[in-house]
Coordinates of C-alpha atoms and ligand atoms in Angstrom, one line a residue:
E145 CA 7.2 -38.8 6.9
K146 CA 10.6 -39.2 8.6
G147 CA 11.2 -35.5 7.9
G148 CA 15.0 -35.0 8.0
W149 CA 15.5 -37.9 10.4
S150 CA 17.6 -41.0 9.6
S151 CA 14.9 -43.3 11.0
F152 CA 11.5 -43.2 12.5
M153 CA 13.0 -44.2 15.8
A154 CA 15.3 -41.1 15.8
K155 CA 12.3 -38.9 15.0
E156 CA 10.2 -40.6 17.7
I157 CA 12.9 -40.2 20.4
S158 CA 13.1 -36.5 19.5
E159 CA 9.3 -36.4 20.1
E160 CA 9.6 -37.8 23.6
P161 CA 9.2 -34.4 25.3
E162 CA 6.2 -33.5 23.1
A163 CA 4.6 -36.9 23.9
V164 CA 4.7 -36.2 27.6
A165 CA 3.5 -32.6 27.2
N166 CA 0.6 -33.6 24.9
T167 CA -0.4 -36.4 27.3
L168 CA -0.7 -33.8 30.1
I169 CA -2.6 -31.2 28.1
G170 CA -6.1 -30.5 29.5
R171 CA -5.7 -33.0 32.4
T172 CA -4.4 -30.6 35.1
A173 CA -5.5 -27.2 36.2
D174 CA -4.4 -25.0 39.1
G175 CA -2.2 -27.7 40.4
A176 CA -4.9 -30.4 40.5
V177 CA -5.5 -33.4 38.2
H178 CA -8.7 -33.7 36.2
L179 CA -9.3 -37.0 34.5
E180 CA -12.8 -37.0 33.0
E181 CA -11.9 -40.2 31.3
L182 CA -12.0 -42.0 34.6
A183 CA -15.6 -40.9 35.3
P184 CA -17.0 -44.3 34.0
L185 CA -15.2 -46.0 36.8
G186 CA -16.8 -43.7 39.4
D187 CA -14.8 -41.9 42.1
E188 CA -16.7 -43.9 44.8
V189 CA -15.5 -47.2 43.2
L190 CA -12.0 -45.8 43.0
A191 CA -12.0 -44.7 46.6
G192 CA -12.9 -48.3 47.5
I193 CA -10.5 -50.4 45.5
D194 CA -8.0 -52.3 47.5
R195 CA -5.5 -53.4 44.8
I196 CA -4.3 -52.5 41.4
V197 CA -3.1 -55.0 38.9
V198 CA -1.3 -53.7 35.9
I199 CA -1.2 -55.9 32.8
A200 CA 1.0 -55.2 29.8
C201 CA 3.9 -56.6 27.7
G202 CA 7.4 -55.5 26.9
T203 CA 8.1 -51.9 27.2
A204 CA 4.5 -51.1 28.3
A205 CA 5.1 -53.5 31.3
Y206 CA 8.2 -51.5 32.2
A207 CA 6.1 -48.3 32.2
G208 CA 3.8 -50.1 34.7
M209 CA 6.7 -51.3 36.8
L210 CA 7.9 -47.7 37.1
A211 CA 4.5 -46.3 37.8
K212 CA 4.1 -48.8 40.7
Y213 CA 6.6 -46.8 42.8
A214 CA 4.7 -43.6 42.3
V215 CA 1.1 -44.9 42.5
E216 CA 1.8 -46.9 45.7
S217 CA 3.6 -44.0 47.3
W218 CA 0.9 -41.5 46.5
S219 CA -2.3 -43.5 46.8
R220 CA -1.2 -46.2 49.3
I221 CA -2.9 -48.8 47.1
P222 CA -0.9 -52.0 46.5
V223 CA 0.1 -52.4 42.8
D224 CA 1.1 -55.6 41.2
V225 CA 2.5 -55.6 37.6
E226 CA 2.0 -58.7 35.6
L227 CA 2.8 -59.7 32.1
S228 CA -0.5 -60.1 30.3
H229 CA 0.2 -63.6 29.1
E230 CA 1.2 -64.8 32.6
F231 CA -1.8 -63.2 34.3
R232 CA -4.3 -64.7 31.9
Y233 CA -3.3 -68.3 32.3
R234 CA -3.5 -68.9 36.0
S235 CA -6.0 -68.2 38.6
P236 CA -5.3 -64.7 39.8
V237 CA -7.1 -63.3 42.8
I238 CA -9.5 -60.7 41.4
T239 CA -12.4 -59.1 43.2
E240 CA -14.8 -56.3 42.4
R241 CA -12.4 -54.1 44.5
T242 CA -9.5 -54.8 42.1
L243 CA -8.7 -52.2 39.5
V244 CA -7.0 -53.6 36.5
I245 CA -5.0 -51.2 34.4
S246 CA -3.9 -52.3 31.0
I247 CA -1.1 -50.5 29.1
S248 CA -0.7 -50.8 25.3
Q249 CA 0.7 -48.5 22.7
S250 CA -1.0 -50.2 19.8
G251 CA -4.2 -51.3 21.6
E252 CA -4.0 -54.5 19.5
T253 CA -1.5 -56.7 21.5
M254 CA -3.4 -60.0 21.7
D255 CA -1.9 -61.1 25.0
T256 CA -3.1 -57.9 26.6
L257 CA -6.5 -57.9 24.9
M258 CA -7.1 -61.5 26.1
A259 CA -6.0 -60.5 29.6
V260 CA -8.4 -57.5 29.6
K261 CA -11.3 -59.7 28.6
F262 CA -10.4 -62.2 31.3
A263 CA -10.1 -59.5 34.0
R264 CA -13.5 -58.2 33.2
E265 CA -15.1 -61.7 33.2
S266 CA -13.5 -62.2 36.6
G267 CA -15.3 -59.1 38.0
A268 CA -12.6 -56.4 37.8
K269 CA -13.0 -52.9 36.4
V270 CA -10.5 -52.3 33.6
L271 CA -8.9 -49.0 32.8
S272 CA -6.8 -49.0 29.7
V273 CA -3.9 -46.6 29.0
C274 CA -3.6 -46.7 25.2
N275 CA -2.0 -44.7 22.4
T276 CA -4.2 -45.7 19.5
Q277 CA -7.8 -44.4 19.1
G278 CA -10.3 -46.9 17.9
S279 CA -8.1 -49.9 18.7
S280 CA -9.4 -53.2 20.2
I281 CA -8.3 -52.9 23.8
P282 CA -10.1 -49.6 24.6
R283 CA -13.3 -51.2 23.1
E284 CA -13.1 -54.0 25.7
S285 CA -12.4 -51.7 28.7
D286 CA -14.5 -49.8 31.2
A287 CA -12.5 -46.6 30.8
V288 CA -9.7 -45.4 28.6
L289 CA -7.0 -42.9 29.2
Y290 CA -5.3 -42.1 25.9
T291 CA -1.7 -41.2 25.7
H292 CA -1.1 -38.5 23.1
A293 CA 2.3 -39.6 21.9
G294 CA 1.1 -39.5 18.2
P295 CA 1.6 -42.5 15.9
E296 CA 4.6 -44.6 16.7
V297 CA 6.0 -46.3 13.6
A298 CA 9.4 -47.8 14.7
V299 CA 9.0 -51.2 16.2
A300 CA 10.9 -50.1 19.3
S301 CA 8.6 -48.2 21.6
T302 CA 10.1 -44.9 22.8
K303 CA 7.9 -41.9 22.9
A304 CA 4.9 -44.1 23.9
F305 CA 6.8 -45.3 27.0
V306 CA 7.3 -41.8 28.4
A307 CA 3.7 -40.9 27.6
Q308 CA 2.5 -44.0 29.3
V309 CA 4.5 -43.1 32.5
A310 CA 3.0 -39.6 32.4
A311 CA -0.5 -40.9 32.0
L312 CA 0.0 -43.4 34.9
Y313 CA 1.4 -40.7 37.1
L314 CA -1.8 -38.7 36.5
V315 CA -3.8 -41.7 37.5
G316 CA -1.7 -42.1 40.6
L317 CA -2.4 -38.4 41.5
H318 CA -6.1 -38.8 40.7
L319 CA -6.3 -41.8 43.1
A320 CA -4.4 -39.9 45.8
T321 CA -6.9 -37.0 45.4
V322 CA -10.1 -39.2 45.6
R323 CA -8.6 -41.1 48.5
G324 CA -7.2 -38.1 50.4
T325 CA -3.8 -39.7 50.7
L326 CA -2.0 -36.5 49.5
D327 CA -2.9 -33.0 50.3
A328 CA -3.5 -30.4 47.6
K329 CA 0.0 -28.9 48.1
A330 CA 1.6 -32.3 47.5
I331 CA -0.5 -32.9 44.5
A332 CA 0.4 -29.5 43.1
R333 CA 4.1 -30.2 43.7
N334 CA 3.9 -33.4 41.7
V335 CA 1.9 -31.9 38.9
R336 CA 4.6 -29.2 38.6
Q337 CA 7.3 -31.9 38.4
L338 CA 5.3 -33.6 35.6
H339 CA 5.0 -30.4 33.7
D340 CA 8.7 -29.8 34.0
I341 CA 9.5 -33.1 32.4
P342 CA 9.2 -32.1 28.7
E343 CA 11.8 -29.3 29.0
K344 CA 14.2 -31.5 31.0
L345 CA 13.8 -34.4 28.6
A346 CA 14.6 -32.1 25.7
K347 CA 17.8 -31.1 27.4
T348 CA 18.7 -34.7 28.2
I349 CA 18.2 -35.6 24.5
E350 CA 20.3 -32.7 23.3
S351 CA 23.2 -33.5 25.5
A352 CA 23.3 -37.2 24.5
N353 CA 25.8 -36.8 21.7
R354 CA 28.5 -38.6 23.6
L355 CA 26.4 -41.7 23.4
R356 CA 26.9 -41.7 19.6
E357 CA 30.7 -42.0 20.0
L358 CA 30.3 -44.6 22.7
A359 CA 28.0 -46.7 20.5
H360 CA 30.6 -46.6 17.7
W361 CA 33.3 -47.6 20.0
M362 CA 31.1 -50.5 21.2
A363 CA 29.9 -51.9 17.9
D364 CA 31.6 -55.3 18.5
T365 CA 30.4 -55.7 22.1
Q366 CA 28.9 -59.0 22.8
S367 CA 27.1 -58.4 26.1
V368 CA 25.9 -55.4 28.1
L369 CA 24.5 -55.3 31.6
F370 CA 22.2 -52.7 33.1
L371 CA 21.8 -52.0 36.8
G372 CA 19.2 -49.9 38.5
R373 CA 17.7 -49.7 41.9
N374 CA 14.2 -48.7 43.0
V375 CA 12.8 -46.5 40.1
G376 CA 16.0 -47.1 38.2
Y377 CA 15.3 -50.9 38.1
P378 CA 12.5 -50.8 35.4
I379 CA 14.7 -48.4 33.4
A380 CA 17.5 -51.0 33.5
M381 CA 15.1 -53.6 32.2
E382 CA 14.0 -51.2 29.4
G383 CA 17.6 -50.4 28.5
A384 CA 18.3 -54.1 28.1
L385 CA 15.2 -54.9 26.1
K386 CA 16.0 -52.1 23.6
L387 CA 19.5 -53.4 23.1
K388 CA 18.3 -56.9 22.5
E389 CA 15.6 -56.0 20.1
L390 CA 17.6 -53.4 18.1
A391 CA 21.3 -54.4 18.3
Y392 CA 20.8 -58.2 18.8
I393 CA 23.2 -58.0 21.7
H394 CA 22.9 -60.1 24.8
A395 CA 21.7 -57.7 27.4
E396 CA 20.3 -58.1 30.9
G397 CA 18.7 -55.6 33.4
F398 CA 19.2 -56.3 37.1
A399 CA 18.1 -54.7 40.3
A400 CA 21.4 -53.4 41.7
G401 CA 20.7 -55.0 45.1
E402 CA 20.7 -58.4 43.4
L403 CA 24.3 -58.0 42.3
K404 CA 25.7 -60.0 45.2
H405 CA 23.0 -62.6 44.9
G406 CA 24.4 -63.9 41.6
P407 CA 24.9 -61.5 38.7
I408 CA 28.3 -60.2 40.0
A409 CA 29.7 -63.5 38.8
L410 CA 29.2 -62.3 35.3
I411 CA 31.6 -59.4 35.7
E412 CA 34.9 -59.9 34.1
P413 CA 37.4 -57.4 32.7
G414 CA 35.9 -55.3 29.9
Q415 CA 32.2 -56.1 30.6
V416 CA 30.2 -53.0 29.9
V417 CA 27.7 -52.1 32.6
F418 CA 25.2 -49.2 32.5
V419 CA 24.3 -48.0 35.9
I420 CA 21.3 -45.8 36.5
V421 CA 22.3 -43.9 39.6
P422 CA 19.7 -42.7 42.1
S423 CA 19.7 -39.0 43.0
P424 CA 22.1 -38.2 45.9
R425 CA 19.1 -36.2 47.3
D426 CA 17.0 -39.3 47.5
K427 CA 15.6 -39.7 51.1
L428 CA 16.0 -43.4 50.9
S429 CA 19.8 -43.1 50.8
L430 CA 20.1 -45.5 47.9
H431 CA 22.8 -43.3 46.2
P432 CA 25.7 -44.5 48.3
K433 CA 24.6 -48.1 47.9
V434 CA 24.6 -47.9 44.1
V435 CA 27.9 -46.0 44.2
S436 CA 29.3 -48.9 46.2
N437 CA 27.9 -51.3 43.6
I438 CA 29.8 -49.4 41.0
Q439 CA 33.0 -49.7 43.0
E440 CA 32.5 -53.4 43.3
I441 CA 32.1 -54.0 39.6
R442 CA 34.9 -51.6 38.7
A443 CA 37.2 -53.5 41.0
R444 CA 36.5 -56.5 38.8
G445 CA 37.3 -54.7 35.6
A446 CA 33.8 -53.6 34.4
R447 CA 33.6 -50.6 32.2
V448 CA 30.9 -48.5 33.8
I449 CA 28.7 -46.0 32.0
A450 CA 26.7 -44.1 34.6
I451 CA 23.5 -42.2 34.0
A452 CA 23.5 -39.8 36.9
E453 CA 22.1 -36.6 38.1
Q454 CA 24.0 -33.6 36.8
G455 CA 26.6 -32.5 39.4
D456 CA 26.7 -35.9 41.1
A457 CA 30.4 -35.7 42.1
A458 CA 30.5 -39.0 43.9
V459 CA 30.0 -41.0 40.7
H460 CA 32.8 -39.5 38.6
P461 CA 35.8 -41.1 40.2
Y462 CA 34.4 -44.6 39.6
A463 CA 32.6 -44.4 36.3
D464 CA 34.3 -44.5 32.9
E465 CA 31.6 -42.3 31.4
V466 CA 28.9 -40.3 33.0
I467 CA 25.8 -39.3 31.1
P468 CA 24.2 -36.4 33.1
I469 CA 20.5 -35.8 33.5
P470 CA 18.9 -32.7 34.8
L471 CA 17.7 -32.5 38.4
A472 CA 14.1 -33.8 39.1
A473 CA 12.4 -35.3 42.1
P474 CA 13.4 -39.0 42.5
L475 CA 10.2 -40.4 41.2
F476 CA 10.5 -38.3 38.0
E477 CA 14.2 -38.8 37.2
P478 CA 13.7 -42.2 35.5
I479 CA 11.5 -40.5 32.9
L480 CA 14.7 -38.6 32.0
A481 CA 17.1 -41.4 32.4
V482 CA 15.4 -43.6 29.8
A483 CA 16.1 -41.4 26.9
P484 CA 19.9 -41.9 26.8
L485 CA 19.2 -45.7 26.8
H486 CA 16.9 -45.4 23.9
I487 CA 19.5 -43.3 22.0
F488 CA 22.3 -45.7 22.9
A489 CA 20.4 -48.7 21.6
M490 CA 19.5 -46.9 18.4
E491 CA 23.0 -45.7 17.8
L492 CA 24.5 -49.1 18.5
A493 CA 22.2 -50.8 16.0
A494 CA 23.0 -48.1 13.5
A495 CA 26.8 -48.5 14.1
K496 CA 26.3 -52.3 13.4
G497 CA 24.5 -51.4 10.1
L498 CA 21.2 -52.8 11.2
D499 CA 17.7 -51.7 10.4
V500 CA 16.7 -49.5 13.4
D501 CA 13.0 -49.3 12.6
Q502 CA 12.4 -52.9 11.6
P503 CA 14.5 -55.2 13.7
R504 CA 14.5 -58.8 12.6
N505 CA 11.8 -61.2 13.8
L506 CA 9.7 -58.5 15.3
A507 CA 6.4 -56.8 14.5
K508 CA 5.1 -53.5 15.7
S509 CA 2.0 -55.0 17.2
V510 CA 1.9 -58.6 18.3
T511 CA -1.6 -59.6 17.3
V512 CA -1.2 -63.3 18.0
E513 CA -0.9 -64.9 21.4
Ligands
M6R257 O1 1.5 -52.1 21.6 P1 1.9 -52.6 22.9 O2 2.3 -51.4 23.8 O3 0.9 -53.4 23.6 O4 3.2 -53.5 22.7 C1 3.8 -54.1 23.8 C2 5.2 -54.7 23.4 O5 5.0 -55.6 22.4 C3 6.1 -53.6 23.0 O6 6.3 -52.6 24.0 C4 7.5 -54.2 22.6 O7 8.1 -54.7 23.8 C5 8.4 -53.1 22.0 N1 8.8 -53.5 20.7 C6 9.6 -52.7 22.8 O8 10.3 -51.7 22.3

């Protein structure tokens, strides 16, 4: 079933572009978004919701964190992302105007299943984004939007992540449509960006060979830090989680803006730091801020591996390595930036001689709380 691939994870990373493409199929037409799956929620209800709470665990939660930036910007609805097990055991403020969105590849994660039941008992409508037909979470939800990533076998979630982000971006554009917060032109522009992702993702994956060499060179590394800002922040978290679970290396993801508030104390000569660099075309002007973060850590001896937009000349003088990603609108770039981090974690685990598909102590679906 692995085909010619060395592991399921390698195969599944190669399927990331297809996972996005298949998740979009039949859900857009003429530059508009059509999500029949959301009909059970009712457009009137969706037009009236005043808050979204995303519940998920692990990588699925990072997909939610990333989608928050797009959904808030497009629909103007506040979005909170909560780990399912934290949400469930306190007294969250939920009303009938709260839309809860659960995200789960397996549809069997007990923490998320319990949180979904709890949300509905508390009066919220629940939309679930799920990759597994016939699983438990969809059965407990008011509406389900399936990701079409295909079966994911490796414990590390890769193609499901990019499919989850694509599905959530569709939900964001649907909400912007029913609430009138984006005009048809803007929706069409974003739909086009989504449809461009598979090809760009395939290019990103093809050009990631350099990461293989880097991973070999780094097989003895004890600690890796990941910095990202804005949409790069959830990607930094995802990069760190993958390295922990696959290569058993201490890894932390930080918001780059936090650096001076503590984490910079960790920087000593030789510390490897991945930095997800925002696009220089970003209207928020975050690019120079992150480049200056790179200068600060470089000055303290860090080895910097930057994931940056192709042609970003400002990064080269300061980074030890630059992994280029194709141009995309700022909200879409992180869907490209994540693939090199998936590849790197897999290659580092392989370089250490570890089982890439079945890391120690972990199960593909966590069916106990
Ligand atoms: O099946 P789910 O999406 O609900 O799983 C959630 C997490 O357990 C999962 O994403 C986990 O963090 C992965 N092993 C990360 O690669």
